[in-house]
Structures are given as C-alpha cells and as structure tokens.
Amino acid sequence: MQRLSIRKFLNNKVLAYLIAGSFLLLSILLGISIGTVSVPIFTIIQIIMSKLFGFISLDQIDPMFSSIVLNIRLPRVILAGLVGASLAIAGAAFQGLLRNPLADPYTLGVSSGASVGAVLTLFFNLSIPIIGSFTLPLLSILFSWVTIFLVLAFARKIERSMRVETIILTGIIFSSFLGAIISLMIALTGDELRQIIGWLLGSVSMRGWEYIKIITPFFVLGSVILIFNAKELNAMSFGEERAHHLGVNVQKRKLMILTAGSILTGAAVAVSGTIGFVGLVIPHLSRLLWGPDHRHLLPLSIITGSGFLIVADLISRTIISPTELPIGVITALFGAPVFALILLQRKRTERSG
C-alpha cells in the first residue's frame, strides 16, 4: 500500500514540475547568494525585480551587491543553467533513441568531437566574417554532429546488430582518439593555448552575458526539435521496427534527434568546455523518479539538469575557496559512480533475464 502511494505521488506530473521547478529556483538563489561576499536572498530578489520591472530603484541598493549580482554571479548562474539543461536534454534524447541509460554526449564521444571543433577554432584563430562570435559554437556543433555519425557508422561495421555496448565502446574509442588530437594541438602551441586545458575540464567562470547570447539560440532550437519529437522518441524506445509499424519515419526522426543533440552538445561545449556525466545522471534520475514518457522526461531533464549544474558550479567555487575547481571535476565525481552503478544494474538484469 505504501509503495502504491509513493508511485501515485511520483506519477503526479504537476507535482513533478513543482518539485523540479522549486529545486531550480533554490539552486539559482543559492548560486547567486553564496560566494566570497554573501548577498542576502531578499536583496537578490530586489535587484532582479528592479532590473526586470523597475519596481525598486537600484539607487536604494548597495552598489557593490548590484555589481556582484548583475555582472558576475547572475550571468554565471544562467550560463551554468543553460549548459546543464542542454547536456541533460541531449542525454535524455540519446538514451531514448539508443534504448540505453549509458548513452550520453560524453560517453558517445560527441563532447570530444565538439571540443576538437572548438580547439581547432582557437588553434587557427578562425572567424567567419558573416557569423563572427558564432564561429566557435557552429564549428563545435559541426564536429559533434560528424562525430556521432562516425561513431554509429563504425559501430555498425563492427556489429550489424549495433548493440548499445558496442556503440558506447566505439564512443569511448573516438573520445580517446579525439583527446589525443587535442593534446597534440596543445603541445604544438605556446602558453596561450595551454590555458585551454582548464577550459577543457569544464568551467563557467569568467563568462559574461555574451556567452549567454551565444548558447541561447542553439539551446532553444535543439530543445524545441527534441520536444516536438517526444512522441516519436517514445515509439523508438521500443525499437525501430515497432516505431516503423506505428507510422514513424524512423530515419528522418533519427536524423532530427541526432542533429538536435549535436546542436545542444556543441553549443554547451563551445561556451563551457567539456563537462561530463550531466547527460548521463540527470535523465537517468528523472526517468527513475517520474517515468520514461519523453513528453515529460525531456522538460523535466531540462529543469533538473539546469539546477544540478548550478549546484555543481557552486560546489566547485566554494569547496576550496578562494581556489576554484573545474566544474567537470565535480560532475565526474558524481557521475562516474552513477555510471558504474547503472552498468552493474544492467549486467544483473541481463543475467536474471
């Protein structure tokens, strides 16, 4: 009886959105409030309301607090939220498409592909005149898109049935190879590009509003494509053949989903570097709590992933303050054990089945 009550509680989608939304709101407020200088939460609300609606004049608020919130912490928190949301929804889509909770942009090699695109852009100081600052994310997206298709093509060559374990292994092979290319480029350059090592570990530090302007259009585009394909993802999670019988144009939808996932991953990597395991942990957690229906799983992954990365960033900059850890270190500390647990759980299920 108690289990039934818990199941009904978790199946209440309105409640699910309220819980996820409350977690995100709390993460945002704590992310802005906590730091070397603590900013009271009421002051944060006053500053944001003043900026949005002009209810209160900023002259009535300590200018130091206003500067910290508007110029440093708010853009950092928003960027962390957008990156976390992008990686989480991309991971949820990849897991649904490949029917495996181990699939995510990091384990499939998509993040590494995007990193190569970003490093090449910086290595050769590339800038396409028409698009300017969007050169970096566009090349990251292109490389992430090419990488996922190469991974799938190579996995098919190895094994026609394309078992997900084969795809994951192929993704790890590609990640290692692309990581070696990045290391080579760093070794061939001077101190300037060596600074990118810290960026590759993942960080949203010292990013301003311009980075938010870069990622936002790609986040909106990728998320909209995936949410509009939620029903098709539900069908394809039962297998491509069954989805085809249900009237889904499998090849077209697969291309759209992989492209959208690559857009989200490429844009996230372009502004924050490589941050692993967000796309693995958050969709898996959301699926366990609120079920596998992608019509709700995708938006809930966005909200939860956003809050998770804001909290991870908060930990990364406060745990050994004033020194900051790369945010990728924190997500890896959480994500790697979860990855191992999911793998063990799958093996036990296979043996018992």
mmCIF file of C-alpha atoms in Angstrom:
data_model
loop_
_atom_site.group_PDB
_atom_site.id
_atom_site.type_symbol
_atom_site.label_atom_id
_atom_site.label_comp_id
_atom_site.label_asym_id
_atom_site.label_seq_id
_atom_site.Cartn_x
_atom_site.Cartn_y
_atom_site.Cartn_z
ATOM 1 C CA MET A 1 0.000 0.000 0.000
ATOM 2 C CA GLN A 2 2.839 2.351 0.882
ATOM 3 C CA ARG A 3 4.603 1.589 -2.414
ATOM 4 C CA LEU A 4 1.385 2.354 -4.309
ATOM 5 C CA SER A 5 1.125 5.728 -2.550
ATOM 6 C CA ILE A 6 4.750 6.538 -3.448
ATOM 7 C CA ARG A 7 4.114 5.539 -7.077
ATOM 8 C CA LYS A 8 0.988 7.753 -7.254
ATOM 9 C CA PHE A 9 2.977 10.597 -5.699
ATOM 10 C CA LEU A 10 5.745 10.266 -8.323
ATOM 11 C CA ASN A 11 3.273 9.834 -11.192
ATOM 12 C CA ASN A 12 1.682 13.201 -10.423
ATOM 13 C CA LYS A 13 3.303 15.252 -13.197
ATOM 14 C CA VAL A 14 2.114 18.617 -11.828
ATOM 15 C CA LEU A 15 3.889 17.756 -8.594
ATOM 16 C CA ALA A 16 6.951 16.621 -10.565
ATOM 17 C CA TYR A 17 7.208 20.014 -12.279
ATOM 18 C CA LEU A 18 6.667 21.806 -8.952
ATOM 19 C CA ILE A 19 9.452 19.804 -7.262
ATOM 20 C CA ALA A 20 11.864 20.242 -10.198
ATOM 21 C CA GLY A 21 10.971 23.942 -10.518
ATOM 22 C CA SER A 22 11.477 24.537 -6.780
ATOM 23 C CA PHE A 23 14.863 22.794 -6.949
ATOM 24 C CA LEU A 24 15.896 25.036 -9.874
ATOM 25 C CA LEU A 25 14.705 28.227 -8.155
ATOM 26 C CA LEU A 26 16.519 27.318 -4.932
ATOM 27 C CA SER A 27 19.681 26.491 -6.921
ATOM 28 C CA ILE A 28 19.566 29.870 -8.684
ATOM 29 C CA LEU A 29 19.108 31.822 -5.442
ATOM 30 C CA LEU A 30 21.876 29.903 -3.639
ATOM 31 C CA GLY A 31 24.181 30.174 -6.670
ATOM 32 C CA ILE A 32 23.799 33.966 -6.678
ATOM 33 C CA SER A 33 23.841 34.378 -2.889
ATOM 34 C CA ILE A 34 26.836 32.266 -1.837
ATOM 35 C CA GLY A 35 30.403 33.339 -2.556
ATOM 36 C CA THR A 36 33.329 35.313 -1.155
ATOM 37 C CA VAL A 37 30.812 38.081 -0.478
ATOM 38 C CA SER A 38 27.409 36.749 0.621
ATOM 39 C CA VAL A 39 24.427 38.534 -0.897
ATOM 40 C CA PRO A 40 21.116 38.292 1.031
ATOM 41 C CA ILE A 41 18.410 36.466 -0.937
ATOM 42 C CA PHE A 42 15.941 39.329 -0.385
ATOM 43 C CA THR A 43 18.500 41.745 -1.895
ATOM 44 C CA ILE A 44 18.922 39.429 -4.915
ATOM 45 C CA ILE A 45 15.146 39.429 -5.489
ATOM 46 C CA GLN A 46 15.089 43.233 -5.177
ATOM 47 C CA ILE A 47 17.911 43.650 -7.725
ATOM 48 C CA ILE A 48 16.349 41.258 -10.262
ATOM 49 C CA MET A 49 12.849 42.766 -9.853
ATOM 50 C CA SER A 50 14.318 46.254 -10.209
ATOM 51 C CA LYS A 51 16.131 45.283 -13.411
ATOM 52 C CA LEU A 52 13.123 43.479 -14.905
ATOM 53 C CA PHE A 53 10.208 45.664 -13.816
ATOM 54 C CA GLY A 54 11.690 48.829 -12.282
ATOM 55 C CA PHE A 55 9.653 48.423 -9.065
ATOM 56 C CA ILE A 56 12.606 49.498 -6.949
ATOM 57 C CA SER A 57 15.376 51.907 -7.898
ATOM 58 C CA LEU A 58 18.856 50.370 -7.896
ATOM 59 C CA ASP A 59 19.979 53.550 -6.074
ATOM 60 C CA GLN A 60 18.307 52.140 -2.934
ATOM 61 C CA ILE A 61 20.505 49.008 -3.061
ATOM 62 C CA ASP A 62 24.200 48.733 -2.154
ATOM 63 C CA PRO A 63 26.044 49.250 -5.498
ATOM 64 C CA MET A 64 28.538 46.525 -4.549
ATOM 65 C CA PHE A 65 25.711 43.975 -4.296
ATOM 66 C CA SER A 66 24.200 45.191 -7.582
ATOM 67 C CA SER A 67 27.536 44.840 -9.374
ATOM 68 C CA ILE A 68 28.217 41.360 -7.941
ATOM 69 C CA VAL A 69 24.747 40.074 -8.864
ATOM 70 C CA LEU A 70 24.318 41.643 -12.309
ATOM 71 C CA ASN A 71 27.884 41.461 -13.637
ATOM 72 C CA ILE A 72 29.349 38.329 -12.044
ATOM 73 C CA ARG A 73 27.003 35.823 -10.419
ATOM 74 C CA LEU A 74 23.747 36.129 -12.370
ATOM 75 C CA PRO A 75 25.353 35.589 -15.812
ATOM 76 C CA ARG A 76 27.425 32.729 -14.375
ATOM 77 C CA VAL A 77 24.363 31.029 -12.869
ATOM 78 C CA ILE A 78 22.280 31.493 -16.037
ATOM 79 C CA LEU A 79 25.104 30.105 -18.192
ATOM 80 C CA ALA A 80 25.567 27.091 -15.893
ATOM 81 C CA GLY A 81 21.817 26.507 -16.041
ATOM 82 C CA LEU A 82 21.712 26.658 -19.851
ATOM 83 C CA VAL A 83 24.714 24.326 -20.200
ATOM 84 C CA GLY A 84 23.246 21.839 -17.702
ATOM 85 C CA ALA A 85 19.858 21.947 -19.422
ATOM 86 C CA SER A 86 21.437 21.454 -22.878
ATOM 87 C CA LEU A 87 23.501 18.437 -21.815
ATOM 88 C CA ALA A 88 20.639 16.867 -19.835
ATOM 89 C CA ILE A 89 18.034 17.024 -22.619
ATOM 90 C CA ALA A 90 20.603 15.840 -25.193
ATOM 91 C CA GLY A 91 21.453 12.896 -22.914
ATOM 92 C CA ALA A 92 17.767 12.036 -22.429
ATOM 93 C CA ALA A 93 17.253 12.040 -26.209
ATOM 94 C CA PHE A 94 20.333 9.887 -26.903
ATOM 95 C CA GLN A 95 19.277 7.404 -24.206
ATOM 96 C CA GLY A 96 15.753 7.156 -25.615
ATOM 97 C CA LEU A 97 16.954 6.795 -29.194
ATOM 98 C CA LEU A 98 19.596 4.160 -28.403
ATOM 99 C CA ARG A 99 17.450 2.499 -25.705
ATOM 100 C CA ASN A 100 20.233 2.558 -23.141
ATOM 101 C CA PRO A 101 20.752 4.637 -19.955
ATOM 102 C CA LEU A 102 24.547 4.584 -20.525
ATOM 103 C CA ALA A 103 24.284 6.771 -23.635
ATOM 104 C CA ASP A 104 25.076 10.463 -23.230
ATOM 105 C CA PRO A 105 27.062 13.129 -25.141
ATOM 106 C CA TYR A 106 30.185 12.321 -23.105
ATOM 107 C CA THR A 107 30.207 8.512 -23.429
ATOM 108 C CA LEU A 108 29.236 8.654 -27.127
ATOM 109 C CA GLY A 109 32.210 10.879 -27.967
ATOM 110 C CA VAL A 110 30.008 13.815 -29.027
ATOM 111 C CA SER A 111 31.514 16.131 -26.386
ATOM 112 C CA SER A 112 35.037 15.210 -27.545
ATOM 113 C CA GLY A 113 34.081 15.949 -31.156
ATOM 114 C CA ALA A 114 32.715 19.343 -30.137
ATOM 115 C CA SER A 115 35.920 20.015 -28.164
ATOM 116 C CA VAL A 116 38.054 19.301 -31.250
ATOM 117 C CA GLY A 117 35.954 21.792 -33.237
ATOM 118 C CA ALA A 118 36.387 24.411 -30.513
ATOM 119 C CA VAL A 119 40.138 23.832 -30.125
ATOM 120 C CA LEU A 120 40.690 23.956 -33.907
ATOM 121 C CA THR A 121 38.833 27.284 -33.995
ATOM 122 C CA LEU A 122 41.095 28.670 -31.271
ATOM 123 C CA PHE A 123 44.227 26.976 -32.655
ATOM 124 C CA PHE A 124 43.878 28.616 -36.072
ATOM 125 C CA ASN A 125 42.118 31.727 -34.707
ATOM 126 C CA LEU A 126 39.220 31.088 -37.097
ATOM 127 C CA SER A 127 36.450 33.639 -37.515
ATOM 128 C CA ILE A 128 33.890 33.534 -40.310
ATOM 129 C CA PRO A 129 33.093 37.206 -41.133
ATOM 130 C CA ILE A 130 29.318 36.797 -41.515
ATOM 131 C CA ILE A 131 28.756 34.977 -38.207
ATOM 132 C CA GLY A 132 31.613 36.410 -36.083
ATOM 133 C CA SER A 133 31.362 35.162 -32.469
ATOM 134 C CA PHE A 134 29.115 32.279 -33.577
ATOM 135 C CA THR A 135 32.053 30.663 -35.447
ATOM 136 C CA LEU A 136 33.114 28.751 -32.317
ATOM 137 C CA PRO A 137 29.726 27.163 -31.481
ATOM 138 C CA LEU A 138 28.918 26.421 -35.132
ATOM 139 C CA LEU A 139 32.193 24.550 -35.681
ATOM 140 C CA SER A 140 31.716 22.733 -32.358
ATOM 141 C CA ILE A 141 28.235 21.676 -33.480
ATOM 142 C CA LEU A 142 29.529 20.559 -36.886
ATOM 143 C CA PHE A 143 32.264 18.419 -35.319
ATOM 144 C CA SER A 144 29.899 16.923 -32.725
ATOM 145 C CA TRP A 145 27.408 16.042 -35.496
ATOM 146 C CA VAL A 146 30.112 14.410 -37.635
ATOM 147 C CA THR A 147 31.430 12.510 -34.588
ATOM 148 C CA ILE A 148 28.083 10.926 -33.648
ATOM 149 C CA PHE A 149 27.511 9.745 -37.217
ATOM 150 C CA LEU A 150 31.053 8.342 -37.448
ATOM 151 C CA VAL A 151 30.555 6.529 -34.124
ATOM 152 C CA LEU A 152 27.289 4.961 -35.334
ATOM 153 C CA ALA A 153 28.758 4.053 -38.744
ATOM 154 C CA PHE A 154 31.833 2.463 -37.146
ATOM 155 C CA ALA A 155 29.682 0.562 -34.622
ATOM 156 C CA ARG A 156 27.575 -0.824 -37.491
ATOM 157 C CA LYS A 157 30.763 -2.026 -39.242
ATOM 158 C CA ILE A 158 31.874 -3.825 -36.077
ATOM 159 C CA GLU A 159 28.488 -5.414 -35.412
ATOM 160 C CA ARG A 160 25.448 -5.265 -37.684
ATOM 161 C CA SER A 161 23.037 -5.545 -34.750
ATOM 162 C CA MET A 162 24.645 -2.406 -33.254
ATOM 163 C CA ARG A 163 24.288 -3.455 -29.625
ATOM 164 C CA VAL A 164 24.416 -0.411 -27.404
ATOM 165 C CA GLU A 165 27.504 -1.731 -25.593
ATOM 166 C CA THR A 166 29.266 -1.692 -28.994
ATOM 167 C CA ILE A 167 28.138 1.897 -29.624
ATOM 168 C CA ILE A 168 29.353 3.000 -26.165
ATOM 169 C CA LEU A 169 32.709 1.250 -26.683
ATOM 170 C CA THR A 170 33.059 2.913 -30.102
ATOM 171 C CA GLY A 171 32.253 6.279 -28.496
ATOM 172 C CA ILE A 172 34.992 5.731 -25.904
ATOM 173 C CA ILE A 173 37.470 4.810 -28.697
ATOM 174 C CA PHE A 174 36.598 8.009 -30.585
ATOM 175 C CA SER A 175 36.843 10.066 -27.360
ATOM 176 C CA SER A 176 40.350 8.720 -26.722
ATOM 177 C CA PHE A 177 41.443 9.415 -30.296
ATOM 178 C CA LEU A 178 39.987 12.930 -30.340
ATOM 179 C CA GLY A 179 41.502 13.609 -26.907
ATOM 180 C CA ALA A 180 44.913 12.679 -28.336
ATOM 181 C CA ILE A 181 44.391 15.169 -31.204
ATOM 182 C CA ILE A 182 43.571 17.914 -28.684
ATOM 183 C CA SER A 183 46.668 17.066 -26.603
ATOM 184 C CA LEU A 184 48.821 17.206 -29.742
ATOM 185 C CA MET A 185 47.494 20.651 -30.696
ATOM 186 C CA ILE A 186 48.121 21.936 -27.169
ATOM 187 C CA ALA A 187 51.679 20.532 -27.217
ATOM 188 C CA LEU A 188 52.399 22.290 -30.531
ATOM 189 C CA THR A 189 51.450 25.729 -29.240
ATOM 190 C CA GLY A 190 52.759 28.223 -26.727
ATOM 191 C CA ASP A 191 51.465 29.160 -23.317
ATOM 192 C CA GLU A 192 48.418 30.945 -24.733
ATOM 193 C CA LEU A 193 46.618 27.794 -25.836
ATOM 194 C CA ARG A 194 47.822 25.803 -22.831
ATOM 195 C CA GLN A 195 45.291 27.804 -20.846
ATOM 196 C CA ILE A 196 42.658 25.860 -22.753
ATOM 197 C CA ILE A 197 43.454 22.789 -20.644
ATOM 198 C CA GLY A 198 41.462 24.351 -17.806
ATOM 199 C CA TRP A 199 38.662 25.183 -20.242
ATOM 200 C CA LEU A 200 38.565 21.575 -21.463
ATOM 201 C CA LEU A 201 37.940 20.391 -17.890
ATOM 202 C CA GLY A 202 34.777 22.476 -17.961
ATOM 203 C CA SER A 203 34.087 25.851 -16.397
ATOM 204 C CA VAL A 204 31.585 28.704 -16.462
ATOM 205 C CA SER A 205 33.974 31.032 -14.629
ATOM 206 C CA MET A 206 34.742 34.492 -16.074
ATOM 207 C CA ARG A 207 31.971 34.231 -18.669
ATOM 208 C CA GLY A 208 29.773 37.260 -19.230
ATOM 209 C CA TRP A 209 26.420 37.928 -20.866
ATOM 210 C CA GLU A 210 27.942 37.483 -24.357
ATOM 211 C CA TYR A 211 28.316 33.733 -23.723
ATOM 212 C CA ILE A 212 24.629 33.524 -22.800
ATOM 213 C CA LYS A 213 23.784 35.231 -26.105
ATOM 214 C CA ILE A 214 25.872 32.600 -27.927
ATOM 215 C CA ILE A 215 24.308 29.483 -26.363
ATOM 216 C CA THR A 216 20.665 30.633 -26.058
ATOM 217 C CA PRO A 217 19.557 30.355 -29.739
ATOM 218 C CA PHE A 218 21.124 26.884 -30.059
ATOM 219 C CA PHE A 219 19.570 25.755 -26.769
ATOM 220 C CA VAL A 220 16.118 26.916 -27.873
ATOM 221 C CA LEU A 221 16.457 25.363 -31.354
ATOM 222 C CA GLY A 222 17.763 21.989 -30.120
ATOM 223 C CA SER A 223 15.252 21.741 -27.261
ATOM 224 C CA VAL A 224 12.271 22.623 -29.466
ATOM 225 C CA ILE A 225 13.267 19.975 -32.044
ATOM 226 C CA LEU A 226 13.582 17.288 -29.351
ATOM 227 C CA ILE A 227 10.361 18.198 -27.516
ATOM 228 C CA PHE A 228 8.446 18.150 -30.822
ATOM 229 C CA ASN A 229 9.857 14.641 -31.374
ATOM 230 C CA ALA A 230 8.935 13.380 -27.882
ATOM 231 C CA LYS A 231 6.156 11.059 -29.124
ATOM 232 C CA GLU A 232 8.469 9.621 -31.786
ATOM 233 C CA LEU A 233 11.141 9.061 -29.123
ATOM 234 C CA ASN A 234 8.555 7.159 -27.068
ATOM 235 C CA ALA A 235 7.853 4.933 -30.077
ATOM 236 C CA MET A 236 11.550 4.431 -30.927
ATOM 237 C CA SER A 237 12.386 3.489 -27.339
ATOM 238 C CA PHE A 238 10.530 0.209 -28.074
ATOM 239 C CA GLY A 239 12.723 -0.439 -31.129
ATOM 240 C CA GLU A 240 12.983 0.981 -34.635
ATOM 241 C CA GLU A 241 10.914 -1.791 -36.221
ATOM 242 C CA ARG A 242 7.983 -1.275 -33.870
ATOM 243 C CA ALA A 243 8.229 2.500 -34.328
ATOM 244 C CA HIS A 244 8.069 1.992 -38.106
ATOM 245 C CA HIS A 245 4.886 -0.098 -37.701
ATOM 246 C CA LEU A 246 3.415 2.738 -35.635
ATOM 247 C CA GLY A 247 3.897 5.088 -38.592
ATOM 248 C CA VAL A 248 7.122 6.820 -37.532
ATOM 249 C CA ASN A 249 9.536 7.825 -40.299
ATOM 250 C CA VAL A 250 12.443 6.325 -38.360
ATOM 251 C CA GLN A 251 15.361 7.549 -40.492
ATOM 252 C CA LYS A 252 14.060 11.119 -40.690
ATOM 253 C CA ARG A 253 13.287 11.315 -36.970
ATOM 254 C CA LYS A 254 16.602 9.715 -36.014
ATOM 255 C CA LEU A 255 18.458 12.308 -38.117
ATOM 256 C CA MET A 256 16.493 15.137 -36.477
ATOM 257 C CA ILE A 257 17.126 13.819 -32.949
ATOM 258 C CA LEU A 258 20.851 13.221 -33.522
ATOM 259 C CA THR A 259 21.213 16.670 -35.125
ATOM 260 C CA ALA A 260 19.370 18.379 -32.247
ATOM 261 C CA GLY A 261 21.507 16.508 -29.687
ATOM 262 C CA SER A 262 24.652 17.581 -31.546
ATOM 263 C CA ILE A 263 23.466 21.220 -31.647
ATOM 264 C CA LEU A 264 22.894 21.222 -27.883
ATOM 265 C CA THR A 265 26.177 19.469 -27.080
ATOM 266 C CA GLY A 266 28.260 21.576 -29.469
ATOM 267 C CA ALA A 267 26.861 24.850 -28.127
ATOM 268 C CA ALA A 268 27.361 23.747 -24.496
ATOM 269 C CA VAL A 269 30.974 22.701 -25.118
ATOM 270 C CA ALA A 270 31.690 25.936 -27.018
ATOM 271 C CA VAL A 271 30.822 28.121 -24.013
ATOM 272 C CA SER A 272 31.876 25.924 -21.085
ATOM 273 C CA GLY A 273 34.330 23.258 -22.247
ATOM 274 C CA THR A 274 33.824 19.536 -21.702
ATOM 275 C CA ILE A 275 31.540 18.732 -18.775
ATOM 276 C CA GLY A 276 30.918 15.027 -18.458
ATOM 277 C CA PHE A 277 28.134 12.885 -16.990
ATOM 278 C CA VAL A 278 25.375 15.551 -16.771
ATOM 279 C CA GLY A 279 23.652 13.929 -19.756
ATOM 280 C CA LEU A 280 24.033 10.535 -18.081
ATOM 281 C CA VAL A 281 22.991 11.194 -14.475
ATOM 282 C CA ILE A 282 20.102 13.647 -14.879
ATOM 283 C CA PRO A 283 17.982 11.763 -17.479
ATOM 284 C CA HIS A 284 18.512 8.511 -15.549
ATOM 285 C CA LEU A 285 17.440 10.156 -12.282
ATOM 286 C CA SER A 286 14.437 11.862 -13.940
ATOM 287 C CA ARG A 287 13.387 8.567 -15.540
ATOM 288 C CA LEU A 288 13.619 6.724 -12.200
ATOM 289 C CA LEU A 289 11.577 9.386 -10.411
ATOM 290 C CA TRP A 290 8.987 10.369 -12.992
ATOM 291 C CA GLY A 291 8.857 7.666 -15.636
ATOM 292 C CA PRO A 292 10.069 7.176 -19.220
ATOM 293 C CA ASP A 293 7.469 9.268 -21.106
ATOM 294 C CA HIS A 294 9.621 11.676 -23.155
ATOM 295 C CA ARG A 295 6.815 14.258 -23.287
ATOM 296 C CA HIS A 296 7.618 14.903 -19.611
ATOM 297 C CA LEU A 297 11.106 13.404 -19.336
ATOM 298 C CA LEU A 298 12.637 15.979 -21.718
ATOM 299 C CA PRO A 299 11.292 19.140 -19.998
ATOM 300 C CA LEU A 300 11.969 17.690 -16.537
ATOM 301 C CA SER A 301 15.538 16.866 -17.609
ATOM 302 C CA ILE A 302 15.957 20.498 -18.715
ATOM 303 C CA ILE A 303 14.804 21.827 -15.333
ATOM 304 C CA THR A 304 16.687 19.279 -13.211
ATOM 305 C CA GLY A 305 19.857 19.426 -15.338
ATOM 306 C CA SER A 306 19.885 23.197 -15.063
ATOM 307 C CA GLY A 307 19.601 23.102 -11.273
ATOM 308 C CA PHE A 308 22.161 20.297 -10.977
ATOM 309 C CA LEU A 309 24.894 22.162 -12.869
ATOM 310 C CA ILE A 310 24.231 25.383 -10.949
ATOM 311 C CA VAL A 311 24.750 23.422 -7.702
ATOM 312 C CA ALA A 312 27.848 21.689 -9.150
ATOM 313 C CA ASP A 313 29.283 25.100 -10.094
ATOM 314 C CA LEU A 314 28.505 26.429 -6.614
ATOM 315 C CA ILE A 315 30.391 23.488 -5.055
ATOM 316 C CA SER A 316 33.311 23.924 -7.486
ATOM 317 C CA ARG A 317 33.878 27.547 -6.440
ATOM 318 C CA THR A 318 33.276 27.204 -2.697
ATOM 319 C CA ILE A 319 34.660 23.804 -1.651
ATOM 320 C CA ILE A 320 38.311 25.008 -1.576
ATOM 321 C CA SER A 321 37.639 28.761 -1.782
ATOM 322 C CA PRO A 322 39.249 31.044 -2.930
ATOM 323 C CA THR A 323 40.604 28.477 -5.435
ATOM 324 C CA GLU A 324 38.075 27.192 -7.973
ATOM 325 C CA LEU A 325 37.857 23.605 -9.155
ATOM 326 C CA PRO A 326 36.835 22.953 -12.764
ATOM 327 C CA ILE A 327 33.119 22.128 -12.784
ATOM 328 C CA GLY A 328 33.868 18.996 -14.816
ATOM 329 C CA VAL A 329 35.725 17.578 -11.801
ATOM 330 C CA ILE A 330 32.599 17.882 -9.621
ATOM 331 C CA THR A 331 30.262 16.338 -12.226
ATOM 332 C CA ALA A 332 32.741 13.481 -12.758
ATOM 333 C CA LEU A 333 32.870 12.789 -9.000
ATOM 334 C CA PHE A 334 29.078 12.435 -9.028
ATOM 335 C CA GLY A 335 28.733 10.879 -12.469
ATOM 336 C CA ALA A 336 31.420 8.187 -12.558
ATOM 337 C CA PRO A 337 29.977 6.173 -9.621
ATOM 338 C CA VAL A 338 26.460 6.503 -11.111
ATOM 339 C CA PHE A 339 27.812 5.258 -14.462
ATOM 340 C CA ALA A 340 29.309 2.214 -12.690
ATOM 341 C CA LEU A 341 26.059 1.518 -10.791
ATOM 342 C CA ILE A 342 23.963 1.687 -13.978
ATOM 343 C CA LEU A 343 26.390 -0.692 -15.701
ATOM 344 C CA LEU A 344 26.222 -3.176 -12.786
ATOM 345 C CA GLN A 345 22.433 -2.925 -12.705
ATOM 346 C CA ARG A 346 22.221 -3.700 -16.439
ATOM 347 C CA LYS A 347 24.508 -6.726 -16.073
ATOM 348 C CA ARG A 348 22.400 -8.082 -13.189
ATOM 349 C CA THR A 349 19.218 -7.592 -15.243
ATOM 350 C CA GLU A 350 20.757 -9.422 -18.219
ATOM 351 C CA ARG A 351 21.823 -12.362 -16.014
ATOM 352 C CA SER A 352 18.442 -12.653 -14.296
ATOM 353 C CA GLY A 353 16.658 -12.326 -17.686
#
